[in-house]
Coordinates of C-alpha atoms and ligand atoms in Angstrom, one line a residue:
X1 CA 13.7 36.6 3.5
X2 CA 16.0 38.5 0.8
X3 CA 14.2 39.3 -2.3
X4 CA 13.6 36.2 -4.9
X5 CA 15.4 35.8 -8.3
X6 CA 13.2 37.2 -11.1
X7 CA 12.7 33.5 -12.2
X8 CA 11.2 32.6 -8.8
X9 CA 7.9 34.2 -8.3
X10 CA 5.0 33.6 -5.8
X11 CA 0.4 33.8 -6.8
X12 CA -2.2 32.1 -6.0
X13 CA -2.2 28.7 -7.5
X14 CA -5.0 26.8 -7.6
X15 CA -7.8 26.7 -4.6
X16 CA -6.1 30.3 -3.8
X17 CA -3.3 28.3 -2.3
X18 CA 0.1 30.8 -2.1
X19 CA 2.2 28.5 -5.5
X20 CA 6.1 29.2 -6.3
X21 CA 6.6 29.0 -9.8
X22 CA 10.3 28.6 -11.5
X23 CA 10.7 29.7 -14.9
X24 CA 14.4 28.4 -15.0
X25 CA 17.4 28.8 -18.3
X26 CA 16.8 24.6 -18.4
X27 CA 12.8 23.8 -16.9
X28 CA 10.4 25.4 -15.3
X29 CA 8.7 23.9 -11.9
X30 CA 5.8 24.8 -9.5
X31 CA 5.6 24.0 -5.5
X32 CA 2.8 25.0 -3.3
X33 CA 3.6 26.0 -0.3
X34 CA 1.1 23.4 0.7
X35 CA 2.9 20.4 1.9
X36 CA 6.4 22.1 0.3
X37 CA 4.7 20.0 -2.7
X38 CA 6.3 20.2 -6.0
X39 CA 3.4 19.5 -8.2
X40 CA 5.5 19.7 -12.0
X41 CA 8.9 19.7 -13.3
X42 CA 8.9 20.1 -16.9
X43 CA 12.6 20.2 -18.7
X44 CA 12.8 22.5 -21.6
X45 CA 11.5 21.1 -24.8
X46 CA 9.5 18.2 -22.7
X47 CA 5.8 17.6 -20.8
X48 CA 5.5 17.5 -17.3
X49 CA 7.6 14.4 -15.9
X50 CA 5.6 14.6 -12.4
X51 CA 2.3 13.2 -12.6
X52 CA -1.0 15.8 -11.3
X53 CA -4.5 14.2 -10.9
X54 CA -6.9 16.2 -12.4
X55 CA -9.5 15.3 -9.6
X56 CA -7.1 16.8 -6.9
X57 CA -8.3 18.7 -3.9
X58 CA -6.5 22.3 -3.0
X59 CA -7.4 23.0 -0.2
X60 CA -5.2 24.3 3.1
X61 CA -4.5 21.1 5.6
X62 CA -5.6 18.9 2.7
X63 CA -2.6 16.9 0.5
X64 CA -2.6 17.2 -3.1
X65 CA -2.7 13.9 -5.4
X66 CA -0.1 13.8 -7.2
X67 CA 3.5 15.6 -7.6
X68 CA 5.8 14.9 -4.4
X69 CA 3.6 14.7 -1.5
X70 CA 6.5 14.8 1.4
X71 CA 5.5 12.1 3.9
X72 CA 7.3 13.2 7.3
X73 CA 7.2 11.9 10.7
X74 CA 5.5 8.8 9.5
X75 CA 4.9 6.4 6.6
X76 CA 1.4 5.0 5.8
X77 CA -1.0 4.7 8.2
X78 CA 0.6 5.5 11.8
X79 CA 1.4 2.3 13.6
X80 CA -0.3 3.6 16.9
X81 CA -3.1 6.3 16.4
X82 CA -5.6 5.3 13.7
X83 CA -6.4 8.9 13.8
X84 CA -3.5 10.1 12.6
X85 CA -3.3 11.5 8.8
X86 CA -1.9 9.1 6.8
X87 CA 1.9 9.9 5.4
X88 CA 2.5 12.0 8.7
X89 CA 1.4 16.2 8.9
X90 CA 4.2 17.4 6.9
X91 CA 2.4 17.2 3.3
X92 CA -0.7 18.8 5.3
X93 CA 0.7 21.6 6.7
X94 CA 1.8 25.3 5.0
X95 CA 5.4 25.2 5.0
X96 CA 7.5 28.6 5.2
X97 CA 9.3 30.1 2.0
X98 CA 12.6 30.6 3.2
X99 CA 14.3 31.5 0.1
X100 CA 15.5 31.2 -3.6
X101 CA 18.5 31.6 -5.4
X102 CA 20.0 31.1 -9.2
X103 CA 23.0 28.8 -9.7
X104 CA 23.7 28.2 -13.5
X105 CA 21.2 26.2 -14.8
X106 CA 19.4 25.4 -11.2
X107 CA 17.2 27.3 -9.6
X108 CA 16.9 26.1 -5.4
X109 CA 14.3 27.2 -3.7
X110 CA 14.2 26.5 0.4
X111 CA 11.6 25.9 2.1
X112 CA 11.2 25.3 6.3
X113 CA 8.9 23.7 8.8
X114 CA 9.5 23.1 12.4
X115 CA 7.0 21.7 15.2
X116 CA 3.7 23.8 16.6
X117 CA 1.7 23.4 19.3
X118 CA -0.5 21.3 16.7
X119 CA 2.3 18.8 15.9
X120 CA 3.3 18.4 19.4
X121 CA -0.3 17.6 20.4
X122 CA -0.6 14.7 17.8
X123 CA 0.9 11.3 17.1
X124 CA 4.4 12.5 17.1
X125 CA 4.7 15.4 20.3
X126 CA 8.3 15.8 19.3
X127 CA 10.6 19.0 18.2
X128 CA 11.8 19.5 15.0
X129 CA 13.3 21.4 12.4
X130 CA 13.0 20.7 9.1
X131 CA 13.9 21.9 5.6
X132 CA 13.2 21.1 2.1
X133 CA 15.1 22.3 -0.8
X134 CA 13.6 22.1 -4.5
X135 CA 16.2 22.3 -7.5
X136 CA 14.5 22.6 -10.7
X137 CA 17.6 22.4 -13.6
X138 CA 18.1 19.5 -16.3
X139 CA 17.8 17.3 -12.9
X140 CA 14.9 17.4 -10.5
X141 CA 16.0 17.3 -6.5
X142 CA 14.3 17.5 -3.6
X143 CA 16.3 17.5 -0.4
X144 CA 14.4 16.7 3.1
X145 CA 16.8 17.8 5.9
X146 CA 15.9 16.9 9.6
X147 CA 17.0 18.1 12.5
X148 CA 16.0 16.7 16.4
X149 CA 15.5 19.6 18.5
X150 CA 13.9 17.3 21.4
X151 CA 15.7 16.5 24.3
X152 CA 15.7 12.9 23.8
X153 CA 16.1 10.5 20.8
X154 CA 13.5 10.6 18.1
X155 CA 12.6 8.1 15.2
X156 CA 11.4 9.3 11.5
X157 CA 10.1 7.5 8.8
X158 CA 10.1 9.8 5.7
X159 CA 9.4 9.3 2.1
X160 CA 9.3 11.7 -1.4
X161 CA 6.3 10.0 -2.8
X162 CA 6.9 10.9 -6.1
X163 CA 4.2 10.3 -8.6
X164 CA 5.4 10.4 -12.0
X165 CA 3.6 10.7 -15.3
X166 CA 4.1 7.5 -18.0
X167 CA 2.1 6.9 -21.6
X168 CA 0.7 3.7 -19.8
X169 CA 1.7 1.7 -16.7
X170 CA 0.8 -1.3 -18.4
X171 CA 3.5 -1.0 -20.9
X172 CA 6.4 0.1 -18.5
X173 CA 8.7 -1.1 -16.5
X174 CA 10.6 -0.7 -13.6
X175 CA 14.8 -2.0 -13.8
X176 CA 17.6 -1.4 -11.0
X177 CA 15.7 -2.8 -8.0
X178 CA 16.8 -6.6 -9.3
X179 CA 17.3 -8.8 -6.1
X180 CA 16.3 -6.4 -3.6
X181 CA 14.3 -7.5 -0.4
X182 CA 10.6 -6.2 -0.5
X183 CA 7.2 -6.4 1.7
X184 CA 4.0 -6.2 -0.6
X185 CA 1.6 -4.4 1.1
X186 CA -1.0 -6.2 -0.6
X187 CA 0.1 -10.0 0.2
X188 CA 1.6 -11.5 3.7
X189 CA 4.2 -9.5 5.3
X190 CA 7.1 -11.2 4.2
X191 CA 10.6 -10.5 2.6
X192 CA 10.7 -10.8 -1.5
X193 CA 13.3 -10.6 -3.6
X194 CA 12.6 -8.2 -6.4
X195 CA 13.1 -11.5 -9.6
X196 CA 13.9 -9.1 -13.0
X197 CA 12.5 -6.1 -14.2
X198 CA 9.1 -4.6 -12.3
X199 CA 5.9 -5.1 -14.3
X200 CA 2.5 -4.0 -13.6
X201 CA -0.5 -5.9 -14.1
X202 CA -2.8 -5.1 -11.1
X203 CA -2.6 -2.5 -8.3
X204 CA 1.3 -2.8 -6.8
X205 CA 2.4 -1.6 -3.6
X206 CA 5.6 -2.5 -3.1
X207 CA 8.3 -1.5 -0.2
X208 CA 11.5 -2.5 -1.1
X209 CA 13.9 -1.9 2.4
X210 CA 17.8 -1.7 2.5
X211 CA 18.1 -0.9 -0.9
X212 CA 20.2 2.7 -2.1
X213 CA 19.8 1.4 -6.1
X214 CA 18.8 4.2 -8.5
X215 CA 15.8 2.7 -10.0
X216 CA 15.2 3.5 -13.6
X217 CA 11.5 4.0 -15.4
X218 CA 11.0 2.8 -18.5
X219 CA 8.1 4.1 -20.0
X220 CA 8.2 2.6 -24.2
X221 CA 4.8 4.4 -24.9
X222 CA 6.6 8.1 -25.3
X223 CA 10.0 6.4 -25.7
X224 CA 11.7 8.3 -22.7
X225 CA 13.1 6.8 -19.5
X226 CA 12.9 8.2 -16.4
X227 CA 15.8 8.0 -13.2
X228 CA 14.8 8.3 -9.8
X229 CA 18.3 8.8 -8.0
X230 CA 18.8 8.7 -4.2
X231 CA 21.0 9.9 -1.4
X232 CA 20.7 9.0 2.4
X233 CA 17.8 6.7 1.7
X234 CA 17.0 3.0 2.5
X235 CA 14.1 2.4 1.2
X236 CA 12.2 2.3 -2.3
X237 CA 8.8 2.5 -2.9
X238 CA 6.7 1.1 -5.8
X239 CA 2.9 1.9 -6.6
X240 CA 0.1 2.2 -8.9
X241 CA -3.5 2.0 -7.6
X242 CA -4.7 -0.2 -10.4
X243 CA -8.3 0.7 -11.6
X244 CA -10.3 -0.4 -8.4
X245 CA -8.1 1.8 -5.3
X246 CA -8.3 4.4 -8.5
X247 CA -12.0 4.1 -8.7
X248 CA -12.4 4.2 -4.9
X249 CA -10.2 8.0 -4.5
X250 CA -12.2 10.8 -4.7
X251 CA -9.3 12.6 -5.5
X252 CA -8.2 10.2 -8.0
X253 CA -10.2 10.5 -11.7
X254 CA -11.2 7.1 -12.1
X255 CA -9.5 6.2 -15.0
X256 CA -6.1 8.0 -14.6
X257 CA -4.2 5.0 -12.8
X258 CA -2.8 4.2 -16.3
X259 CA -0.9 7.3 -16.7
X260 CA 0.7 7.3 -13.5
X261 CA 2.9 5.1 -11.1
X262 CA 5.3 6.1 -7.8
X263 CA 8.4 5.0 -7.2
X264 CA 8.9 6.7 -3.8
X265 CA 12.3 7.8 -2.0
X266 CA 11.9 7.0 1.5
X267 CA 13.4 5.4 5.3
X268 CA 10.1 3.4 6.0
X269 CA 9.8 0.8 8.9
X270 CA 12.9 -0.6 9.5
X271 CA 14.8 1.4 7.8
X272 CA 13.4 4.2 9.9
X273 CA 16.2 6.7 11.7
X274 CA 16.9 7.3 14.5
X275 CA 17.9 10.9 15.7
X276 CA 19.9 11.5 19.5
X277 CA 19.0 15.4 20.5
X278 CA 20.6 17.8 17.9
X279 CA 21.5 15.2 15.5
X280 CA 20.0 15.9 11.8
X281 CA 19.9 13.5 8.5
X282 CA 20.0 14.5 4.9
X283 CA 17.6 12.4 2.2
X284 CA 17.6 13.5 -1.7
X285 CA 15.7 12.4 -4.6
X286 CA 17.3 13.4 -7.7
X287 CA 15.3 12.9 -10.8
X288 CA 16.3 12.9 -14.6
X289 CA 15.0 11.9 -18.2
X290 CA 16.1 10.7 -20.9
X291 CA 15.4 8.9 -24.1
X292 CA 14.3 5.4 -24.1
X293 CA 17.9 3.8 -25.2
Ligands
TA6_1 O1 3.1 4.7 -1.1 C1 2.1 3.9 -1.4 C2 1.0 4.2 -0.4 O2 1.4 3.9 0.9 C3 -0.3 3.3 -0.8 O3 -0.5 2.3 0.2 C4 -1.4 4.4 -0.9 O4 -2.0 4.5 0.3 C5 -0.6 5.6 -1.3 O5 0.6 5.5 -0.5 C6 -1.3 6.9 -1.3 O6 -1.6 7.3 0.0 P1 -2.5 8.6 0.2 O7 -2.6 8.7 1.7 O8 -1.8 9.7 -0.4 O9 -3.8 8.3 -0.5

């Protein structure tokens, strides 16, 4: 790997787990190498916009709570082996740090992850080549490129499930998904169509298919608004815990769900992808703030 810009460096973070930190012209950022998991974003002048629990575990294997956990091969819990980590064994495994470099106000960093004999001994015995790039500027994006190296078609769900911080969910909102289909997790599997802004006022888990809106946060309490953007993605998730699921995570302090909610970039269930041999797909999450308008 060449050397890193001088506003890329690499310590231990926390647990002793290797952390990239960005000290960029326009924000500064952090991702553990952990998962590729960008765990803050923080543009000059503001406080974190990614949301951290203070109860999370660092430990190798293990995913962090909080940040952009990057969900890869699979979505949720995997529709075959109920012994399969949750989210897939991207956000569990140490990615490799491939590389940095400065452009203007962005900083990239890249980072890589292809299939082991682990992953090919598990729920999804496929090969692989994947890469994540981080850009921390006046935007936040993360980039999940995938590439099937198998000799035969493969399908991937994938998801950035990113959390972000908010004064309180119970004031905020969610606008931009108006009208599109959803499945809540919590009720019968049926189609919904999203009816106005999205409110919260008990736990939400919300996955909202066929749909490439850029939803906007609206978070009243600290006046700022927050865009989740989204290229080469079909899917949105929408979720906050409410204080029971909060209560019931250990690595969830039991009274942070009101600080918090996801809206997740994703290709979940059918809008999974499918992949012929050699054949790669591109999903970003771009992420911005502004002032509550
Ligand atoms: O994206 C929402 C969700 O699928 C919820 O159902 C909840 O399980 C959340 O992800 C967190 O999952 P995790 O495995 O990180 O606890």
């Amino acid at each position: 790997m060449s050397s890193l810009p001088q506003s890329v460096t690499v310590s231990p973070g926390r647990g002793g787990l290797p952390r990239v930190r960005v000290a960029g012209p326009a924000a500064s950022g952090e991702i553990y190498l952990n998962g590729a998991h960008v765990t803050s974003w923080r543009p000059d002048g503001q406080g974190d916009v990614l949301w951290m629990s203070a109860a999370s575990g660092y430990s190798p294997g293990q995913p962090l709570r909080g940040g952009i956990p990057l969900c890869f091969p699979w979505f949720g819990a995997h529709a075959a082996d109920p012994a399969a980590p949750a989210h897939g064994f991207a956000r569990r495994t140490a990615w490799d740090l491939l590389g940095a470099e400065e452009d203007g106000d962005d900083m990239r960093v890249r980072f890589g992850l292809h299939d082991s004999a682990a992953t090919r001994a598990g729920a999804w015995p496929h090969r692989f080549e994947a890469t994540c790039t981080v850009t921390i500027g006046p935007w936040l994006s993360v980039t999940l490129d995938v590439v099937n190296r198998d000799d035969r078609d493969v399908v991937v769900e994938e998801a950035l499930h990113t959390y972000l911080s908010v004064g309180d969910v119970r004031e905020a909102r969610v606008t931009g998904l108006e009208g599109a289909w959803y499945i809540d997790k919590l009720a019968a599997p049926e189609l919904v169509a999203q009816d106005g802004p999205i409110r919260f006022t008990a736990e939400t888990d919300r996955v909202y298919l066929g749909t490439r809106a850029t939803a906007l946060v609206e978070d009243p309490s600290r006046a700022r608004a927050v865009t989740v953007a989204k290229s080469g993605s079909a899917s949105t998730v929408v979720w906050n815990p409410w204080a029971a699921k909060a209560a019931a995570m250990p690595d969830f302090g039991d009274d942070e769900w009101t600080g918090m909610l996801c809206v997740e970039t994703g290709n979940v269930g059918v809008d999974a992808v499918r992949l012929a041999p050699g054949e790669g797909h591109q999903m970003t999450a771009h992420v911005g703030l502004a002032p509550l308008a």
